[in-house]
Coordinates of C-alpha atoms in Angstrom, one line a residue:
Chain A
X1 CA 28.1 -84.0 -45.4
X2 CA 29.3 -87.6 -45.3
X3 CA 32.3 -88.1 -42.6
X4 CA 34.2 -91.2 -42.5
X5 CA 34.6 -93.1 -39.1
X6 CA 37.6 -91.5 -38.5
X7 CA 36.5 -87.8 -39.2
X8 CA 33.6 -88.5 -37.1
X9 CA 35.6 -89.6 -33.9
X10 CA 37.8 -86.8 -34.7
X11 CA 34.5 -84.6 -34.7
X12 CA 33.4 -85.7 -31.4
X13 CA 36.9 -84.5 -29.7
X14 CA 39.0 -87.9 -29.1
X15 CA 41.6 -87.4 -31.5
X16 CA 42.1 -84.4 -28.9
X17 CA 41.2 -80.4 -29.4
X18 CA 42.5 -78.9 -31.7
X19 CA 41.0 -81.5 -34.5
X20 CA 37.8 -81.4 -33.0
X21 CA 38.0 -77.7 -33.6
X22 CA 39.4 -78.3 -37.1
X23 CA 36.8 -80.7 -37.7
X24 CA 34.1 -78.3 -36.2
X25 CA 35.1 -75.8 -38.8
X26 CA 35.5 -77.9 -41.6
X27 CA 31.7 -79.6 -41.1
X28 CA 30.4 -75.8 -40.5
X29 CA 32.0 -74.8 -44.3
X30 CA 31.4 -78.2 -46.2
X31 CA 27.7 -77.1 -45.3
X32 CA 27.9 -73.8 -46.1
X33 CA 29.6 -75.0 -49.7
X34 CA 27.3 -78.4 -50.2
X35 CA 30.0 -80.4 -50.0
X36 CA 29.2 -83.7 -49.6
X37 CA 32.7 -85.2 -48.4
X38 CA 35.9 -83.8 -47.4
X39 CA 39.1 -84.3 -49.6
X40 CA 42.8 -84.5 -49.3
X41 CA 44.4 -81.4 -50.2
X42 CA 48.6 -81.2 -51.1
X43 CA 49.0 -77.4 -49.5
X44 CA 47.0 -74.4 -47.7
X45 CA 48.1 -70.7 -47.6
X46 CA 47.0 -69.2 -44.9
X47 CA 45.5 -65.6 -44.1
X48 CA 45.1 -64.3 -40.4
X49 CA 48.6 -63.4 -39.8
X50 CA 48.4 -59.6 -39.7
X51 CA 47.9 -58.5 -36.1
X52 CA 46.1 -55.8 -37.5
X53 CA 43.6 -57.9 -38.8
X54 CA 43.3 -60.5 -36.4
X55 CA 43.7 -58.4 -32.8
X56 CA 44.8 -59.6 -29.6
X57 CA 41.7 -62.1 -29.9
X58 CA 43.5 -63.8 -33.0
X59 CA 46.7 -63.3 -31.6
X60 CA 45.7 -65.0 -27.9
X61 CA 43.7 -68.0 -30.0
X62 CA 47.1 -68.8 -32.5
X63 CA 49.3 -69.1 -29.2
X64 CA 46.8 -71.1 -27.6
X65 CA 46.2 -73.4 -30.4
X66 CA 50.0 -73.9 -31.6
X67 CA 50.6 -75.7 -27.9
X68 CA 49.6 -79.0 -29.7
X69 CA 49.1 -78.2 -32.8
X70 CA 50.5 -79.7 -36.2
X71 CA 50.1 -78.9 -40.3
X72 CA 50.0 -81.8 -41.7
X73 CA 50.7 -80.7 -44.9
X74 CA 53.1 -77.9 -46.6
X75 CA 51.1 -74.7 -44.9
X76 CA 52.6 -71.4 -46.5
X77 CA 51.3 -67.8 -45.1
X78 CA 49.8 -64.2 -45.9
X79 CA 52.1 -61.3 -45.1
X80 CA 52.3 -60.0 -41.6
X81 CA 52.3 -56.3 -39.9
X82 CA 55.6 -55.3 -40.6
X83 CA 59.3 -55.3 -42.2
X84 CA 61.3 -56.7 -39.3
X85 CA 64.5 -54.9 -40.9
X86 CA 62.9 -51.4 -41.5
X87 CA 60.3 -51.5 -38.5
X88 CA 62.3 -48.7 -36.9
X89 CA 62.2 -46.4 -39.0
X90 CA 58.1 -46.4 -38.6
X91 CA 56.0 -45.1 -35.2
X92 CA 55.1 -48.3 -34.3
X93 CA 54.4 -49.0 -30.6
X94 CA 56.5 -52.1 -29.3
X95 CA 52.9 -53.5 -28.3
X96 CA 52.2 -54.4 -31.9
X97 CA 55.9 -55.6 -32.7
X98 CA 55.2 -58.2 -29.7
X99 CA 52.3 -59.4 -30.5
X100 CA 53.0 -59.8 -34.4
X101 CA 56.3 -61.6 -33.2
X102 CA 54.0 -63.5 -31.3
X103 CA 51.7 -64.4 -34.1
X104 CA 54.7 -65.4 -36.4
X105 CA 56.0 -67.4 -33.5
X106 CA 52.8 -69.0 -33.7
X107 CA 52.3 -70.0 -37.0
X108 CA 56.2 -71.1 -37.5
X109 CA 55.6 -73.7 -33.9
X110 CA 52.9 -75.5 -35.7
X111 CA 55.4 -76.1 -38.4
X112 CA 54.4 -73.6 -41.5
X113 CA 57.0 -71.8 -43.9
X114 CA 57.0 -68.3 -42.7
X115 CA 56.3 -66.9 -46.5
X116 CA 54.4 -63.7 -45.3
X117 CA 53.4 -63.3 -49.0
X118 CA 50.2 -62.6 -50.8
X119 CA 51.3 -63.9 -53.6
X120 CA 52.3 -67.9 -52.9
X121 CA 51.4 -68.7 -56.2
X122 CA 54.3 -66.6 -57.7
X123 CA 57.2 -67.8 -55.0
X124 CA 56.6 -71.3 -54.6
X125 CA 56.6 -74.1 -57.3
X126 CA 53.3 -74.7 -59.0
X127 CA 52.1 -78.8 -58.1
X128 CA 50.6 -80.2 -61.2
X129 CA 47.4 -79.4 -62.6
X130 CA 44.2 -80.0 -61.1
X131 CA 46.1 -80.7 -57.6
X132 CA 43.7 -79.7 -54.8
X133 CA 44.7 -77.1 -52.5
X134 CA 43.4 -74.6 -49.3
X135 CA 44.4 -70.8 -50.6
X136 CA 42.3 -68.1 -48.0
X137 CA 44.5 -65.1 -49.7
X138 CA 41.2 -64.3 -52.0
X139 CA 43.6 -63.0 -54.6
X140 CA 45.3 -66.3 -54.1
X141 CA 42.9 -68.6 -54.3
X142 CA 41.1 -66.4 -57.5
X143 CA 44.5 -66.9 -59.4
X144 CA 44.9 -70.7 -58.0
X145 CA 41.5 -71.5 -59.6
X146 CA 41.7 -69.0 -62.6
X147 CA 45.9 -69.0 -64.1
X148 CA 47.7 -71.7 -62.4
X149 CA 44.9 -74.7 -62.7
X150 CA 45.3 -75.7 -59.2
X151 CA 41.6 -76.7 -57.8
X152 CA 41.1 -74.3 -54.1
X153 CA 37.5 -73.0 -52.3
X154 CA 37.6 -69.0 -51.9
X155 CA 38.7 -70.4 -48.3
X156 CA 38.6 -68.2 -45.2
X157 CA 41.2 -68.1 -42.8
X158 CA 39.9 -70.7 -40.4
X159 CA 38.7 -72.9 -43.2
X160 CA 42.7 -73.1 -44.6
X161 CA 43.7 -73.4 -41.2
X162 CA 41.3 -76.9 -40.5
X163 CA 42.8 -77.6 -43.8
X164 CA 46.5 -77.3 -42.9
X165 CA 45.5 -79.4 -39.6
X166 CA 44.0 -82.1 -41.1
X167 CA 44.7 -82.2 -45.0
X168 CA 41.8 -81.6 -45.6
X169 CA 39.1 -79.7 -47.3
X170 CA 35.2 -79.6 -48.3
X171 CA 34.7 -81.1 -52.2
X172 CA 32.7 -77.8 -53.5
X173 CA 32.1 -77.3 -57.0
X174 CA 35.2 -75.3 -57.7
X175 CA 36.9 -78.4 -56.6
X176 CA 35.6 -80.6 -59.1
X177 CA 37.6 -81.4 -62.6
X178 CA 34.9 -80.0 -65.0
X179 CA 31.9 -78.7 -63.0
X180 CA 31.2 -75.1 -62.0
X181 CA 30.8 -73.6 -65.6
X182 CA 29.8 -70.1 -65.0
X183 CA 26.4 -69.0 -65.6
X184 CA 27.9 -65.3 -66.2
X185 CA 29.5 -63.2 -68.7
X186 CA 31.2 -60.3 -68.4
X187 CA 32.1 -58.7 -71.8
X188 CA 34.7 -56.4 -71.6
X189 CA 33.9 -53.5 -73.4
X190 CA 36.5 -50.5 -72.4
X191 CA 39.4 -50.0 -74.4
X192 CA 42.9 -49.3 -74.0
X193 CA 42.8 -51.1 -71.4
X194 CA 45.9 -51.5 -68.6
X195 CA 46.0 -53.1 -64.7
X196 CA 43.7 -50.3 -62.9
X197 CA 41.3 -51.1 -65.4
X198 CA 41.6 -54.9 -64.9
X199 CA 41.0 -54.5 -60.8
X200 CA 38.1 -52.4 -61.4
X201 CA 36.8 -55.0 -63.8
X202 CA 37.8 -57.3 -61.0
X203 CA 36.0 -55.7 -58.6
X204 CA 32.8 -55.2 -60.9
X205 CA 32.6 -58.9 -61.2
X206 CA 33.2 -59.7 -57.3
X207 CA 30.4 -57.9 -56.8
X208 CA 27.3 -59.7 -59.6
X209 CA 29.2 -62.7 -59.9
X210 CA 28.4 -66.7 -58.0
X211 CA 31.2 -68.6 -57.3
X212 CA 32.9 -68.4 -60.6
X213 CA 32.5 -66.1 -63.5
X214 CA 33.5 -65.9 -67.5
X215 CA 35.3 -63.1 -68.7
X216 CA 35.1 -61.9 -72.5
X217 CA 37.4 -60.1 -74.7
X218 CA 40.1 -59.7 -72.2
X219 CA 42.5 -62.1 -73.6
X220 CA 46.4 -62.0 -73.2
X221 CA 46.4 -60.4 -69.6
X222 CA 49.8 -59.6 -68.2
X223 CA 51.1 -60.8 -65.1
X224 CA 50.2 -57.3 -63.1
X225 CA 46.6 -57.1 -64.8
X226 CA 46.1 -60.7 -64.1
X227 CA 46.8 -59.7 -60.2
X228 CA 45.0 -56.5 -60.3
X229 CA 41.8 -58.8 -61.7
X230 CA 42.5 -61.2 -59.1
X231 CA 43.2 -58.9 -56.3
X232 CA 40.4 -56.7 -56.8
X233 CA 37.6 -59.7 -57.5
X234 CA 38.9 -61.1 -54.1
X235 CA 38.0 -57.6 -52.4
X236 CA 34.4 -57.2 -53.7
X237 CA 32.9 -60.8 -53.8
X238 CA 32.3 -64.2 -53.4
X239 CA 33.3 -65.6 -56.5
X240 CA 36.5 -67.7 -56.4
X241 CA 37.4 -68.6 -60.1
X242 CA 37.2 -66.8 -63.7
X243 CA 37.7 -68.0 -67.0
X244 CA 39.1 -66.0 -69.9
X245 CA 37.3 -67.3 -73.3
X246 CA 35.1 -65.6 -75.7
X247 CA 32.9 -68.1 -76.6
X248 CA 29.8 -68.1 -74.7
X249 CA 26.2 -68.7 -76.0
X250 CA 24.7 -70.5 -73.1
X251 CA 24.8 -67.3 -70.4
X252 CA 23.4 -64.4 -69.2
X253 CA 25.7 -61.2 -70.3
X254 CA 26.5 -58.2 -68.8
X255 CA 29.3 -55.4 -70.1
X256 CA 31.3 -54.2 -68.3
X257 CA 31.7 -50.4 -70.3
X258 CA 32.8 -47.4 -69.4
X259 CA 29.7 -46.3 -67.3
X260 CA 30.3 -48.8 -65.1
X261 CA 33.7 -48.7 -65.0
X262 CA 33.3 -45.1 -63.9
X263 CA 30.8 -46.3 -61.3
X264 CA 33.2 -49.0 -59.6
X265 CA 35.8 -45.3 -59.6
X266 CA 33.7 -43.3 -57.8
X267 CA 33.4 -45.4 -55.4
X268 CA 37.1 -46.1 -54.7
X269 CA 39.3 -43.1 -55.9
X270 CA 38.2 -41.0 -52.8
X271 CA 41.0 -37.8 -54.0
X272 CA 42.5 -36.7 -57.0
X273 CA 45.8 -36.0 -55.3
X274 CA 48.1 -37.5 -52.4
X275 CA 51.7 -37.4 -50.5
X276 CA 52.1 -41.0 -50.8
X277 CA 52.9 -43.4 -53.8
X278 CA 52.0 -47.3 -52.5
X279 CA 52.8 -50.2 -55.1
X280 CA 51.8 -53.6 -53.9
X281 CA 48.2 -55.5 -52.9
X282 CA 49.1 -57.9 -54.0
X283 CA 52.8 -58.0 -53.3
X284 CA 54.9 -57.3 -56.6
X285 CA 56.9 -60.3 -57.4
X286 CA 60.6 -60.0 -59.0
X287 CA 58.9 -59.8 -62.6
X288 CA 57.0 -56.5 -61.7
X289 CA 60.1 -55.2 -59.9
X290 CA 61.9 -55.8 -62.9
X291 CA 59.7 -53.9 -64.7
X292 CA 59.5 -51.0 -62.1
X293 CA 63.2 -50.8 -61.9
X294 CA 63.3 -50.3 -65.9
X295 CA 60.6 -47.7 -65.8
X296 CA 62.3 -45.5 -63.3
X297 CA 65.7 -45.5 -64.7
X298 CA 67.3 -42.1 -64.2
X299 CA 64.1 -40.8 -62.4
X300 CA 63.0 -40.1 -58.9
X301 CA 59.7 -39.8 -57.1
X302 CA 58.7 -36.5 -56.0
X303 CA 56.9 -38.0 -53.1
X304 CA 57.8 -40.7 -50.7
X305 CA 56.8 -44.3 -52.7
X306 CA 56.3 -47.9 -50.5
X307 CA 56.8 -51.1 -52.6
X308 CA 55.5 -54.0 -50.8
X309 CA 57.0 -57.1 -52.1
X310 CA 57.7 -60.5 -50.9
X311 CA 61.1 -61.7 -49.2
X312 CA 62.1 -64.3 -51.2
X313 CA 62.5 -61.5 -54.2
X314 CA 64.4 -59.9 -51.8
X315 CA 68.0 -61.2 -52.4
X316 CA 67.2 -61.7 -56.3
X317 CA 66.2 -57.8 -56.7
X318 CA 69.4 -57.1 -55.0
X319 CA 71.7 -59.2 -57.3
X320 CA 70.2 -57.8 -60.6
X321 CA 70.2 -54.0 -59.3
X322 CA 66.4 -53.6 -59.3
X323 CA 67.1 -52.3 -55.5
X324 CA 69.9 -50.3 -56.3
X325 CA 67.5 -48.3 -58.8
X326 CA 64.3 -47.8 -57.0
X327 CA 66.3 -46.8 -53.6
X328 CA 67.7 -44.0 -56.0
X329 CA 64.3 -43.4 -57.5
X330 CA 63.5 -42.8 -53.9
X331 CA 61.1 -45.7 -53.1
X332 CA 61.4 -47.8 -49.5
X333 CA 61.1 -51.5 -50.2
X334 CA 59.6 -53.1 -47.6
X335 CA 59.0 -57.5 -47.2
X336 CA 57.1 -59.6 -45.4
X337 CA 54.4 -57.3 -45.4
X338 CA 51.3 -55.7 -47.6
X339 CA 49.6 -52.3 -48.6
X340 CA 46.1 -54.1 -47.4
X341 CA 45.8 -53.5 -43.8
X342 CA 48.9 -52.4 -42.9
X343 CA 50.0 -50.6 -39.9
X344 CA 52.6 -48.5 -41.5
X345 CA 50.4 -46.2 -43.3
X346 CA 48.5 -43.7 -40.7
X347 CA 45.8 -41.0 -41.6
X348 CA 47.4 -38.8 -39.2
X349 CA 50.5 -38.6 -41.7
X350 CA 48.9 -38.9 -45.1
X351 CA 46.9 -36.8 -46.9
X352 CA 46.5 -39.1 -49.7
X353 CA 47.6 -42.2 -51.1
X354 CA 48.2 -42.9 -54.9
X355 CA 48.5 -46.5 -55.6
X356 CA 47.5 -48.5 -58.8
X357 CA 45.8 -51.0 -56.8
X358 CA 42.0 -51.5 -56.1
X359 CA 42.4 -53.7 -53.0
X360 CA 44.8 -51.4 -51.9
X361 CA 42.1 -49.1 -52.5
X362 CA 39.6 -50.7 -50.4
X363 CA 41.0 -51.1 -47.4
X364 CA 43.3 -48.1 -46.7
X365 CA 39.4 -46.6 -47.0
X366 CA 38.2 -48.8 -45.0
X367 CA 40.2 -49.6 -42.2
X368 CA 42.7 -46.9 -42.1
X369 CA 40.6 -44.1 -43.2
X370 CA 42.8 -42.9 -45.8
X371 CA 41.8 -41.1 -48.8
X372 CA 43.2 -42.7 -51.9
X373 CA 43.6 -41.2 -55.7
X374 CA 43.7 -44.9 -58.3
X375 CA 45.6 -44.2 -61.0
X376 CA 47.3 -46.6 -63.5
X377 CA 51.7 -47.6 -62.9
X378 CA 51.9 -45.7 -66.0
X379 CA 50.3 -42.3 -65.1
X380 CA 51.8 -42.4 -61.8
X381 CA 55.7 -42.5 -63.2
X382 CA 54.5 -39.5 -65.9
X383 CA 52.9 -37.8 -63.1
X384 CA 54.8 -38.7 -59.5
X385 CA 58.1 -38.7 -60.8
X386 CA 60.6 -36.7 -62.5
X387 CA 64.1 -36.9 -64.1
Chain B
X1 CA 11.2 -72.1 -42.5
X2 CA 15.2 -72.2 -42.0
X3 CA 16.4 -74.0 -44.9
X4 CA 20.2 -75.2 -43.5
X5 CA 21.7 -75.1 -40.2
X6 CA 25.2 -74.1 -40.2
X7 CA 26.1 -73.7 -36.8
X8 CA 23.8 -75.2 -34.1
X9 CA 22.7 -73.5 -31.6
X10 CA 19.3 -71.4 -29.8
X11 CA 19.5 -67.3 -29.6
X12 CA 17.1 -64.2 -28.9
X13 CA 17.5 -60.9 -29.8
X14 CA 16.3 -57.9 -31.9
X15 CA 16.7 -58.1 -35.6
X16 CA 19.0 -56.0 -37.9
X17 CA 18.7 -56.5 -41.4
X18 CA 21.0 -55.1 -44.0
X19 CA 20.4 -55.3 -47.6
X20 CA 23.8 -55.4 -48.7
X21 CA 26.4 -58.4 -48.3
X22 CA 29.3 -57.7 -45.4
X23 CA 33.1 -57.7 -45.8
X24 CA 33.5 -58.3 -42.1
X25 CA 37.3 -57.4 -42.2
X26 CA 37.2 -53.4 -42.8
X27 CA 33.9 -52.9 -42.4
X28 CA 33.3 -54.1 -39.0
X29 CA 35.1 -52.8 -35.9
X30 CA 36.2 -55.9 -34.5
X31 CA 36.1 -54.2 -30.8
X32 CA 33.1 -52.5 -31.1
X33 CA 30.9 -53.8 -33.6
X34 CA 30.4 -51.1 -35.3
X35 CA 29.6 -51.1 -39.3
X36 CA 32.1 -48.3 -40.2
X37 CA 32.1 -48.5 -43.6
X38 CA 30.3 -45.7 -44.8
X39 CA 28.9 -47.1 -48.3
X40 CA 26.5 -49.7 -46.0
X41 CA 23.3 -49.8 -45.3
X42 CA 24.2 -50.5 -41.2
X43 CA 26.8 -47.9 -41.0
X44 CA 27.2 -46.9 -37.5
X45 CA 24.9 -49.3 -36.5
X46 CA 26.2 -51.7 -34.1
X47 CA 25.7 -55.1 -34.9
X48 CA 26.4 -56.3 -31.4
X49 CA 23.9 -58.2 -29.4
X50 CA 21.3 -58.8 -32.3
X51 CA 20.0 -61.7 -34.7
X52 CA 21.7 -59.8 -37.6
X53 CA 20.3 -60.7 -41.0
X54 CA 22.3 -60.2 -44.3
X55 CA 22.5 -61.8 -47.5
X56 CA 25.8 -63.5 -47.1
X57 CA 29.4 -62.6 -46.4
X58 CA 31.8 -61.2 -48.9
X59 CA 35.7 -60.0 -49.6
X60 CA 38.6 -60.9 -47.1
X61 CA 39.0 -64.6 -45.7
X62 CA 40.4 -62.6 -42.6
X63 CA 36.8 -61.2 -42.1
X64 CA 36.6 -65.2 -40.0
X65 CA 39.1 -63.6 -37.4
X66 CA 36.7 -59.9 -37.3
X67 CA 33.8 -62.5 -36.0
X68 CA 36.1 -64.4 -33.4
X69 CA 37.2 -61.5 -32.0
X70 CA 33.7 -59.6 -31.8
X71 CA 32.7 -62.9 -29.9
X72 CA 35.6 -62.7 -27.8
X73 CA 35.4 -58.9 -27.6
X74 CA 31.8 -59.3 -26.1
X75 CA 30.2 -57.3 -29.4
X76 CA 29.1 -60.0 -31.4
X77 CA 25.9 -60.7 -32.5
X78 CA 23.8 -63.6 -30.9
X79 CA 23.0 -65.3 -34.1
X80 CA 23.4 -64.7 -38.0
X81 CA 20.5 -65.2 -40.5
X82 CA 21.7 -65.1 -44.1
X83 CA 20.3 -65.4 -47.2
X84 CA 23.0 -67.9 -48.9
X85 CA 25.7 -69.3 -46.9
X86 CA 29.5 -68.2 -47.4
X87 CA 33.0 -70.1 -46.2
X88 CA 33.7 -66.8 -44.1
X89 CA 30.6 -66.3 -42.3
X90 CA 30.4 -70.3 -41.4
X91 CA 33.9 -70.5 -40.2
X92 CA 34.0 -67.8 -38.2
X93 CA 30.4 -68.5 -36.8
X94 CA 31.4 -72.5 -36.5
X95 CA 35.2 -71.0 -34.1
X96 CA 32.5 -68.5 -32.0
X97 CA 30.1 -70.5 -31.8
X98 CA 27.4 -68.1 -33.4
X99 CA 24.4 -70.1 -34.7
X100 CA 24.3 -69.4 -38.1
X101 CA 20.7 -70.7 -40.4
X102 CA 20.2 -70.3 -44.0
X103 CA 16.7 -69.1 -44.7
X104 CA 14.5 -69.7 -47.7
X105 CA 14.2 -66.5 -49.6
X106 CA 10.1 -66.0 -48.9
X107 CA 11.5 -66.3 -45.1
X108 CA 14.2 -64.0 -45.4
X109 CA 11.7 -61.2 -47.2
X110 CA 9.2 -61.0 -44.0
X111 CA 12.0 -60.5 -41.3
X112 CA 11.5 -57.2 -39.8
X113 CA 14.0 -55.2 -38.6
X114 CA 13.5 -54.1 -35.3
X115 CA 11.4 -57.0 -34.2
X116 CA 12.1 -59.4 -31.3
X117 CA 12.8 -62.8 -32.1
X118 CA 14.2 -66.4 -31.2
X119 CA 15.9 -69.1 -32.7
X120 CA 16.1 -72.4 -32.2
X121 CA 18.3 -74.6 -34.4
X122 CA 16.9 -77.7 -33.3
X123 CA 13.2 -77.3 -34.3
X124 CA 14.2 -74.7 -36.7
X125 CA 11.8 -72.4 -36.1
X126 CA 12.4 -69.0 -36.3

């Protein structure tokens, strides 16, 4: 990769520490991308903010590094541990509530917005078309790439963070105006169709799919099968952009039926009942709220539900009732923080988790050991709730 | 032959080689270094202290952080062969200063697990 003067002395450590580290990281990634230059980029969103994710390591090298750090451009970030507001009514040990205070102290000194959201794209204005920006929130950067033509790598946590210190970010193919055309269909074959399907097709494609991927007959996506998609080809993969078109002669083709839908099922849906309704991963934004809220008019849960949303929806969901209904439906709305990863969810208390949400899925297998039953929004109101 | 140097550096160790990509965050205990997700090829292997070789890192961004903290955590392994580089895996191996070579695929098919080996970024041997 080609460095101008200045990245080069910035590179060798006398623009001070923390941009030779930034620099460091940037070179390694550029050459793991074949970049051949760096570019400016106009905003990074930021993962690593969980301390359940990131550990006392990650939590000792944020308080280190925001001594003399600086973003240098707007620098927005993922959702952290916990709900500040409701953390009590959880068993979590003052230990973590430290050390994620710490983290967010962090990340707030070396001057980002504290967003804690998944879903940046949703809360924040859009810049124009074609702007280039750092996204390491995989579902993020998917939906950066795929919905809201922005221009973004499938950036890792430190890769965004050299970004937000500098403003800068390896030129990849997903970062160029009309390269990267995907040598990969996927035909969508299965019918009646609704958001688990679209993050199983997701994660199907994560998995066979290079850094970008076209998707056939799956036209007209709403917003919460477009997340699903994006959230669960972010779990599985590589591949940081899709395109939506049906016309495709030059590529190799694979369907996506349901054989293999069942397949990609199997492998996630780990019970066929649970204690525990989760919405969220990634975060539901005001429009799915909306939606929720309408859904469970005059009904309850018979189970305890978590919604995971952002905070800035928090004041809006108030004003137009939407919290008014789903605390009478029974569910606990809880910001700032996300299914994936979290804390608040222990295998020692649930038997099983019913969520709609394949990254959900995942990691709740993965890294909390819970056993998890996918069904779609729609099933789970007929099925978890009553009137 | 190592076709790309990502992070520089010389390591020994024994090999383990996994057929299947890695999704560091969840499926590596970042204390540990454990593989503890039970749909890998490594699982309940520990990955600590060897030249592990994989195809290439997949799934979280965070996974950066799982490799930082197994370096800092004493568990990590002394050097990464992969089959294509990935943002993730260079990152995290550029903050821990893992080396970290990209090999050309007849190389990466006659790496043995189990054997003894060293790497040297400089002359790019293996």
């Amino acid at each position: 990769m080609e460095l101008t003067k200045e990245e080069e002395s910035a590179l060798k450590g006398e623009e001070g520490e923390v941009l030779e580290l930034a620099y460091r990281i940037l070179v390694a990634t550029g050459e793991a991308i074949n970049a051949d230059r760096l570019v400016p980029i106009h905003w990074a969103h930021l993962s690593g903010v969980n301390y359940n994710t990131i550990g006392d390591a990650g939590e000792e090298f944020l308080s280190k590094l925001s001594k003399d750090a600086k973003v240098q451009v707007k620098t927005t970030v993922n959702p952290m541990g916990f709900d500040i507001d409701t953390v009590s009514d959880y068993k979590l040990d003052d230990d973590f509530i430290k050390k994620q205070q710490s983290i967010s102290d962090s990340y707030k000194k070396i001057g980002a917005i504290p967003s804690f959201s998944c879903i940046p794209y949703e809360i924040f204005d859009l810049p124009q078309k074609n702007t280039q920006v750092s996204f390491a929130e995989s579902n993020a950067a998917i939906y950066a790439n795929s919905i809201a033509q922005l221009k973004t790598n499938k950036e890792s946590a430190f890769s965004a963070l050299a970004s937000a210190l500098t403003g800068k970010s390896p030129y990849s193919d997903l970062r160029k105006e009309e390269s990267d055309i995907p040598n990969l269909t996927i035909q969508m074959k299965v019918k009646n169709s609704n958001e688990l399907t679209y993050g199983l097709l997701g994660y199907f494609a994560g998995k066979i799919a290079g850094s970008s991927v076209r998707i056939s007959g799956a036209n007209n996506l709403d917003k919460r099968s477009c997340k699903a998609l994006c959230g669960g080809m972010g779990t599985s993969g590589q591949c940081g952009k899709f395109v939506l078109d049906d016309n495709y002669n030059q590529s190799e083709k694979i369907d996506f039926d349901n054989k293999e839908m069942q397949n990609i099922y199997d492998e996630l849906n780990t019970t066929d009942s649970g204690d525990l309704v989760v919405f969220g991963s990634p975060q539901l934004g005001l429009d799915e709220i909306s939606d929720l809220s309408l859904m469970l008019k005059g009904r309850s849960f018979k189970k305890r539900c978590m919604i995971f949303c952002p905070r800035t929806i928090q004041q809006q969901a108030f004003d137009l009732g939407y919290t008014n209904t789903l605390k009478r439906a029974g569910c606990e709305m809880l910001f700032d923080c996300c299914t994936c990863l979290t804390p608040l969810i222990d295998k020692d208390d649930v038997d099983g988790v019913i969520t709609n949400s394949i990254k959900g899925a995942y990691y709740l297998k993965n890294s909390n050991d819970v056993k998890v039953n996918l069904k779609p929004l729609s099933q789970i109101i007929d099925d978890e709730t009553k009137w | 032959m190592v076709e790309k140097v990502i992070v520089k550096g010389k390591a020994r160790g024994k090999i383990l080689k996994s057929k299947i990509p890695i999704n560091f965050l969840g499926a590596v205990d970042k204390k540990t270094g454990i593989i503890r997700d039970n749909k890998h090829d490594l699982f309940q292997k520990s990955i600590k202290d060897t030249i592990l070789v994989f195809p290439y890192g997949v799934g979280s961004s965070v996974g950066a952080y799982t490799i930082y903290s197994l370096k800092s955590n004493n568990s990590a392994p002394h050097a990464m062969i992969c089959q294509k580089a990935d943002l993730t895996v260079a990152s995290g191996c550029a903050l821990a200063n893992i080396p970290l070579v990209i090999v050309t695929q007849k190389e990466y098919n006659s790496i043995k697990n189990g054997e003894e080996i060293s790497l040297d970024t400089e002359s790019k041997t293996l």
